[in-house]
Amino acid sequence: MNEPLRAWHEFYFLLGTSAAALTGLMGVVISINPDTIAERPQSGVRAFVTPTMVFFTTAFVVSALLLVPHLSLRSLGVLLALTGIAGVAYLVWVRGHHYFVHGIEGRPPELDAEDWIFFIGLPYLSYLLLIIAAVGIWQHAQYGAPTLAFATMLLLVTGIHNAWDLVIWLAQQKRAPKNK
């Protein structure tokens, strides 16, 4: 790791470990009520459940990149920029913003302002900050490392919020009695 980022080693070690653990726990979250998830429209799951896994995974990948020994700042900047660009492309592809406005498969929109912030706004902001941080790291700018830390933490916190929202939503779903 280059000298400007050496001081961030423990931060990314902890953040990456947390992101990996939370990624695994999402499997537990889904197992709470898998039938409810399976009954939801695939587009809704793709737009609002799967991105939470992607946010945790992105935080893990960024942390792992910061822990790679002897990776040049230029290479790190390129990899981080590609990660940020891929994140924005993924958000556009899953169309959460579209479903927020138009609803999912004929249903009216069910999302409130808090959902918009955590499922749409903060993820876009996180990935854009990741790109900005990548440019800063590439150029050896002072803002690069703290912006990267903020963007990565924002992804993790957004994922935690969204996972908790999913747990609460799953707990509120009534299971239909199974016919024998």
PDB file of C-alpha atoms in Angstrom:
ATOM      1  CA  MET A   1       0.000   0.000   0.000  1.00  0.00           C
ATOM      2  CA  ASN A   2       1.298   3.453  -0.807  1.00  0.00           C
ATOM      3  CA  GLU A   3       2.255   5.820   1.980  1.00  0.00           C
ATOM      4  CA  PRO A   4      -0.748   8.202   1.700  1.00  0.00           C
ATOM      5  CA  LEU A   5      -3.157   5.301   2.270  1.00  0.00           C
ATOM      6  CA  ARG A   6      -1.117   3.323   4.814  1.00  0.00           C
ATOM      7  CA  ALA A   7      -2.856   5.102   7.704  1.00  0.00           C
ATOM      8  CA  TRP A   8      -6.199   3.758   6.430  1.00  0.00           C
ATOM      9  CA  HIS A   9      -5.181   0.077   6.696  1.00  0.00           C
ATOM     10  CA  GLU A  10      -7.131  -0.741   9.881  1.00  0.00           C
ATOM     11  CA  PHE A  11     -10.143   1.240   8.703  1.00  0.00           C
ATOM     12  CA  TYR A  12     -10.422  -0.793   5.495  1.00  0.00           C
ATOM     13  CA  PHE A  13      -9.610  -4.032   7.273  1.00  0.00           C
ATOM     14  CA  LEU A  14     -12.522  -3.445   9.658  1.00  0.00           C
ATOM     15  CA  LEU A  15     -14.853  -2.106   6.990  1.00  0.00           C
ATOM     16  CA  GLY A  16     -14.102  -4.981   4.613  1.00  0.00           C
ATOM     17  CA  THR A  17     -14.600  -7.565   7.331  1.00  0.00           C
ATOM     18  CA  SER A  18     -17.917  -5.972   8.276  1.00  0.00           C
ATOM     19  CA  ALA A  19     -19.046  -5.853   4.649  1.00  0.00           C
ATOM     20  CA  ALA A  20     -18.180  -9.521   4.139  1.00  0.00           C
ATOM     21  CA  ALA A  21     -20.038 -10.548   7.299  1.00  0.00           C
ATOM     22  CA  LEU A  22     -23.088  -8.492   6.344  1.00  0.00           C
ATOM     23  CA  THR A  23     -23.070 -10.014   2.863  1.00  0.00           C
ATOM     24  CA  GLY A  24     -23.284 -13.446   4.462  1.00  0.00           C
ATOM     25  CA  LEU A  25     -26.006 -12.336   6.843  1.00  0.00           C
ATOM     26  CA  MET A  26     -28.175 -11.277   3.912  1.00  0.00           C
ATOM     27  CA  GLY A  27     -28.623 -14.994   3.242  1.00  0.00           C
ATOM     28  CA  VAL A  28     -30.032 -15.296   6.742  1.00  0.00           C
ATOM     29  CA  VAL A  29     -32.311 -12.318   6.126  1.00  0.00           C
ATOM     30  CA  ILE A  30     -33.700 -13.886   2.970  1.00  0.00           C
ATOM     31  CA  SER A  31     -34.195 -17.219   4.743  1.00  0.00           C
ATOM     32  CA  ILE A  32     -36.550 -15.547   7.242  1.00  0.00           C
ATOM     33  CA  ASN A  33     -39.365 -15.736   4.725  1.00  0.00           C
ATOM     34  CA  PRO A  34     -38.103 -16.969   1.330  1.00  0.00           C
ATOM     35  CA  ASP A  35     -41.633 -17.558   0.010  1.00  0.00           C
ATOM     36  CA  THR A  36     -42.430 -13.859   0.349  1.00  0.00           C
ATOM     37  CA  ILE A  37     -39.340 -12.938  -1.654  1.00  0.00           C
ATOM     38  CA  ALA A  38     -40.150 -15.584  -4.267  1.00  0.00           C
ATOM     39  CA  GLU A  39     -43.687 -14.240  -4.643  1.00  0.00           C
ATOM     40  CA  ARG A  40     -42.510 -10.683  -5.347  1.00  0.00           C
ATOM     41  CA  PRO A  41     -42.058  -9.543  -8.931  1.00  0.00           C
ATOM     42  CA  GLN A  42     -38.540 -10.340 -10.118  1.00  0.00           C
ATOM     43  CA  SER A  43     -38.031  -6.724 -11.190  1.00  0.00           C
ATOM     44  CA  GLY A  44     -38.781  -5.504  -7.650  1.00  0.00           C
ATOM     45  CA  VAL A  45     -36.368  -7.980  -6.078  1.00  0.00           C
ATOM     46  CA  ARG A  46     -33.741  -6.999  -8.626  1.00  0.00           C
ATOM     47  CA  ALA A  47     -34.258  -3.294  -7.954  1.00  0.00           C
ATOM     48  CA  PHE A  48     -34.602  -3.266  -4.168  1.00  0.00           C
ATOM     49  CA  VAL A  49     -33.253  -6.476  -2.591  1.00  0.00           C
ATOM     50  CA  THR A  50     -30.276  -7.470  -4.719  1.00  0.00           C
ATOM     51  CA  PRO A  51     -28.713  -3.968  -4.684  1.00  0.00           C
ATOM     52  CA  THR A  52     -28.234  -4.294  -0.932  1.00  0.00           C
ATOM     53  CA  MET A  53     -25.952  -7.248  -1.608  1.00  0.00           C
ATOM     54  CA  VAL A  54     -24.174  -5.197  -4.253  1.00  0.00           C
ATOM     55  CA  PHE A  55     -23.585  -2.320  -1.791  1.00  0.00           C
ATOM     56  CA  PHE A  56     -22.037  -4.698   0.752  1.00  0.00           C
ATOM     57  CA  THR A  57     -19.990  -6.389  -1.955  1.00  0.00           C
ATOM     58  CA  THR A  58     -18.758  -3.062  -3.306  1.00  0.00           C
ATOM     59  CA  ALA A  59     -17.637  -2.002   0.180  1.00  0.00           C
ATOM     60  CA  PHE A  60     -15.841  -5.338   0.501  1.00  0.00           C
ATOM     61  CA  VAL A  61     -14.143  -4.993  -2.909  1.00  0.00           C
ATOM     62  CA  VAL A  62     -13.033  -1.411  -2.230  1.00  0.00           C
ATOM     63  CA  SER A  63     -11.639  -2.489   1.133  1.00  0.00           C
ATOM     64  CA  ALA A  64      -9.841  -5.421  -0.445  1.00  0.00           C
ATOM     65  CA  LEU A  65      -8.307  -3.156  -3.098  1.00  0.00           C
ATOM     66  CA  LEU A  66      -7.001  -0.841  -0.383  1.00  0.00           C
ATOM     67  CA  LEU A  67      -5.330  -3.795   1.338  1.00  0.00           C
ATOM     68  CA  VAL A  68      -3.531  -5.112  -1.759  1.00  0.00           C
ATOM     69  CA  PRO A  69       0.189  -4.663  -1.149  1.00  0.00           C
ATOM     70  CA  HIS A  70       2.295  -2.796  -3.718  1.00  0.00           C
ATOM     71  CA  LEU A  71      -0.677  -1.600  -5.777  1.00  0.00           C
ATOM     72  CA  SER A  72       0.239   1.736  -7.300  1.00  0.00           C
ATOM     73  CA  LEU A  73      -1.988   4.742  -6.705  1.00  0.00           C
ATOM     74  CA  ARG A  74      -2.568   4.988 -10.427  1.00  0.00           C
ATOM     75  CA  SER A  75      -3.718   1.350 -10.654  1.00  0.00           C
ATOM     76  CA  LEU A  76      -5.825   1.766  -7.540  1.00  0.00           C
ATOM     77  CA  GLY A  77      -7.422   4.896  -9.004  1.00  0.00           C
ATOM     78  CA  VAL A  78      -8.301   3.071 -12.222  1.00  0.00           C
ATOM     79  CA  LEU A  79      -9.774   0.074 -10.373  1.00  0.00           C
ATOM     80  CA  LEU A  80     -11.796   2.314  -8.061  1.00  0.00           C
ATOM     81  CA  ALA A  81     -13.064   4.396 -10.990  1.00  0.00           C
ATOM     82  CA  LEU A  82     -14.130   1.239 -12.819  1.00  0.00           C
ATOM     83  CA  THR A  83     -15.894   0.053  -9.657  1.00  0.00           C
ATOM     84  CA  GLY A  84     -17.732   3.377  -9.347  1.00  0.00           C
ATOM     85  CA  ILE A  85     -18.706   3.410 -13.019  1.00  0.00           C
ATOM     86  CA  ALA A  86     -19.907  -0.189 -12.774  1.00  0.00           C
ATOM     87  CA  GLY A  87     -21.949   0.773  -9.687  1.00  0.00           C
ATOM     88  CA  VAL A  88     -23.692   3.634 -11.479  1.00  0.00           C
ATOM     89  CA  ALA A  89     -24.306   1.409 -14.522  1.00  0.00           C
ATOM     90  CA  TYR A  90     -25.761  -1.273 -12.251  1.00  0.00           C
ATOM     91  CA  LEU A  91     -28.119   1.210 -10.587  1.00  0.00           C
ATOM     92  CA  VAL A  92     -29.321   2.397 -13.993  1.00  0.00           C
ATOM     93  CA  TRP A  93     -29.754  -1.211 -15.129  1.00  0.00           C
ATOM     94  CA  VAL A  94     -31.880  -2.317 -12.128  1.00  0.00           C
ATOM     95  CA  ARG A  95     -34.128   0.722 -12.672  1.00  0.00           C
ATOM     96  CA  GLY A  96     -34.977   1.372  -9.026  1.00  0.00           C
ATOM     97  CA  HIS A  97     -35.525   5.029  -9.882  1.00  0.00           C
ATOM     98  CA  HIS A  98     -38.078   3.993 -12.532  1.00  0.00           C
ATOM     99  CA  TYR A  99     -39.979   1.730 -10.115  1.00  0.00           C
ATOM    100  CA  PHE A 100     -39.970   4.479  -7.509  1.00  0.00           C
ATOM    101  CA  VAL A 101     -41.893   6.751  -9.879  1.00  0.00           C
ATOM    102  CA  HIS A 102     -43.982   4.232 -11.847  1.00  0.00           C
ATOM    103  CA  GLY A 103     -44.447   1.256  -9.513  1.00  0.00           C
ATOM    104  CA  ILE A 104     -43.673  -2.368 -10.260  1.00  0.00           C
ATOM    105  CA  GLU A 105     -45.592  -4.478 -12.783  1.00  0.00           C
ATOM    106  CA  GLY A 106     -48.865  -2.597 -12.740  1.00  0.00           C
ATOM    107  CA  ARG A 107     -48.813  -1.754  -9.029  1.00  0.00           C
ATOM    108  CA  PRO A 108     -48.743   1.866  -7.938  1.00  0.00           C
ATOM    109  CA  PRO A 109     -45.516   3.187  -6.416  1.00  0.00           C
ATOM    110  CA  GLU A 110     -45.197   2.118  -2.774  1.00  0.00           C
ATOM    111  CA  LEU A 111     -42.000   3.914  -1.820  1.00  0.00           C
ATOM    112  CA  ASP A 112     -41.857   6.932   0.448  1.00  0.00           C
ATOM    113  CA  ALA A 113     -39.199   9.659   0.667  1.00  0.00           C
ATOM    114  CA  GLU A 114     -37.000   7.625   3.040  1.00  0.00           C
ATOM    115  CA  ASP A 115     -37.025   4.725   0.567  1.00  0.00           C
ATOM    116  CA  TRP A 116     -36.085   7.094  -2.239  1.00  0.00           C
ATOM    117  CA  ILE A 117     -33.141   8.387  -0.189  1.00  0.00           C
ATOM    118  CA  PHE A 118     -31.778   4.977   0.789  1.00  0.00           C
ATOM    119  CA  PHE A 119     -32.636   2.912  -2.294  1.00  0.00           C
ATOM    120  CA  ILE A 120     -32.013   5.542  -4.979  1.00  0.00           C
ATOM    121  CA  GLY A 121     -30.326   8.776  -3.823  1.00  0.00           C
ATOM    122  CA  LEU A 122     -27.580   7.554  -1.484  1.00  0.00           C
ATOM    123  CA  PRO A 123     -26.485   4.675  -3.722  1.00  0.00           C
ATOM    124  CA  TYR A 124     -26.024   7.025  -6.689  1.00  0.00           C
ATOM    125  CA  LEU A 125     -24.219   9.510  -4.445  1.00  0.00           C
ATOM    126  CA  SER A 126     -21.963   6.764  -3.068  1.00  0.00           C
ATOM    127  CA  TYR A 127     -20.883   5.559  -6.494  1.00  0.00           C
ATOM    128  CA  LEU A 128     -20.361   9.093  -7.793  1.00  0.00           C
ATOM    129  CA  LEU A 129     -18.217   9.871  -4.727  1.00  0.00           C
ATOM    130  CA  LEU A 130     -16.296   6.673  -5.399  1.00  0.00           C
ATOM    131  CA  ILE A 131     -15.484   7.946  -8.897  1.00  0.00           C
ATOM    132  CA  ILE A 132     -14.477  11.354  -7.510  1.00  0.00           C
ATOM    133  CA  ALA A 133     -12.280   9.653  -4.907  1.00  0.00           C
ATOM    134  CA  ALA A 134     -10.676   7.517  -7.615  1.00  0.00           C
ATOM    135  CA  VAL A 135      -9.759  10.639  -9.569  1.00  0.00           C
ATOM    136  CA  GLY A 136      -8.359  12.196  -6.384  1.00  0.00           C
ATOM    137  CA  ILE A 137      -6.273   9.118  -5.638  1.00  0.00           C
ATOM    138  CA  TRP A 138      -5.057   8.995  -9.245  1.00  0.00           C
ATOM    139  CA  GLN A 139      -3.968  12.649  -8.998  1.00  0.00           C
ATOM    140  CA  HIS A 140      -2.527  12.274  -5.448  1.00  0.00           C
ATOM    141  CA  ALA A 141      -5.020  14.912  -4.257  1.00  0.00           C
ATOM    142  CA  GLN A 142      -5.704  15.457  -0.563  1.00  0.00           C
ATOM    143  CA  TYR A 143      -9.437  14.804  -0.954  1.00  0.00           C
ATOM    144  CA  GLY A 144      -8.989  11.314  -2.438  1.00  0.00           C
ATOM    145  CA  ALA A 145      -8.546   9.176   0.697  1.00  0.00           C
ATOM    146  CA  PRO A 146     -11.208  10.822   2.895  1.00  0.00           C
ATOM    147  CA  THR A 147     -13.723  10.901   0.027  1.00  0.00           C
ATOM    148  CA  LEU A 148     -13.107   7.216  -0.602  1.00  0.00           C
ATOM    149  CA  ALA A 149     -13.602   6.426   3.090  1.00  0.00           C
ATOM    150  CA  PHE A 150     -16.845   8.405   3.131  1.00  0.00           C
ATOM    151  CA  ALA A 151     -18.160   6.772  -0.063  1.00  0.00           C
ATOM    152  CA  THR A 152     -17.355   3.285   1.209  1.00  0.00           C
ATOM    153  CA  MET A 153     -18.931   3.938   4.609  1.00  0.00           C
ATOM    154  CA  LEU A 154     -21.983   5.407   2.882  1.00  0.00           C
ATOM    155  CA  LEU A 155     -22.392   2.202   0.856  1.00  0.00           C
ATOM    156  CA  LEU A 156     -22.098   0.107   4.015  1.00  0.00           C
ATOM    157  CA  VAL A 157     -24.537   2.255   6.023  1.00  0.00           C
ATOM    158  CA  THR A 158     -26.997   2.326   3.114  1.00  0.00           C
ATOM    159  CA  GLY A 159     -26.780  -1.449   2.876  1.00  0.00           C
ATOM    160  CA  ILE A 160     -27.339  -1.816   6.623  1.00  0.00           C
ATOM    161  CA  HIS A 161     -30.405   0.430   6.455  1.00  0.00           C
ATOM    162  CA  ASN A 162     -31.818  -1.407   3.455  1.00  0.00           C
ATOM    163  CA  ALA A 163     -31.167  -4.833   4.998  1.00  0.00           C
ATOM    164  CA  TRP A 164     -32.932  -3.729   8.176  1.00  0.00           C
ATOM    165  CA  ASP A 165     -35.807  -2.373   6.096  1.00  0.00           C
ATOM    166  CA  LEU A 166     -36.012  -5.774   4.393  1.00  0.00           C
ATOM    167  CA  VAL A 167     -36.030  -7.606   7.745  1.00  0.00           C
ATOM    168  CA  ILE A 168     -38.851  -5.414   9.025  1.00  0.00           C
ATOM    169  CA  TRP A 169     -40.811  -5.833   5.798  1.00  0.00           C
ATOM    170  CA  LEU A 170     -40.374  -9.616   5.851  1.00  0.00           C
ATOM    171  CA  ALA A 171     -41.434  -9.778   9.493  1.00  0.00           C
ATOM    172  CA  GLN A 172     -44.612  -7.851   8.671  1.00  0.00           C
ATOM    173  CA  GLN A 173     -45.655 -10.157   5.843  1.00  0.00           C
ATOM    174  CA  LYS A 174     -48.331 -12.613   6.848  1.00  0.00           C
ATOM    175  CA  ARG A 175     -47.673 -16.134   5.767  1.00  0.00           C
ATOM    176  CA  ALA A 176     -50.543 -17.726   3.972  1.00  0.00           C
ATOM    177  CA  PRO A 177     -51.601 -21.035   5.535  1.00  0.00           C
ATOM    178  CA  LYS A 178     -50.125 -23.947   3.617  1.00  0.00           C
ATOM    179  CA  ASN A 179     -52.612 -26.408   2.165  1.00  0.00           C
ATOM    180  CA  LYS A 180     -51.847 -30.049   2.797  1.00  0.00           C
TER     181      LYS A 180
END
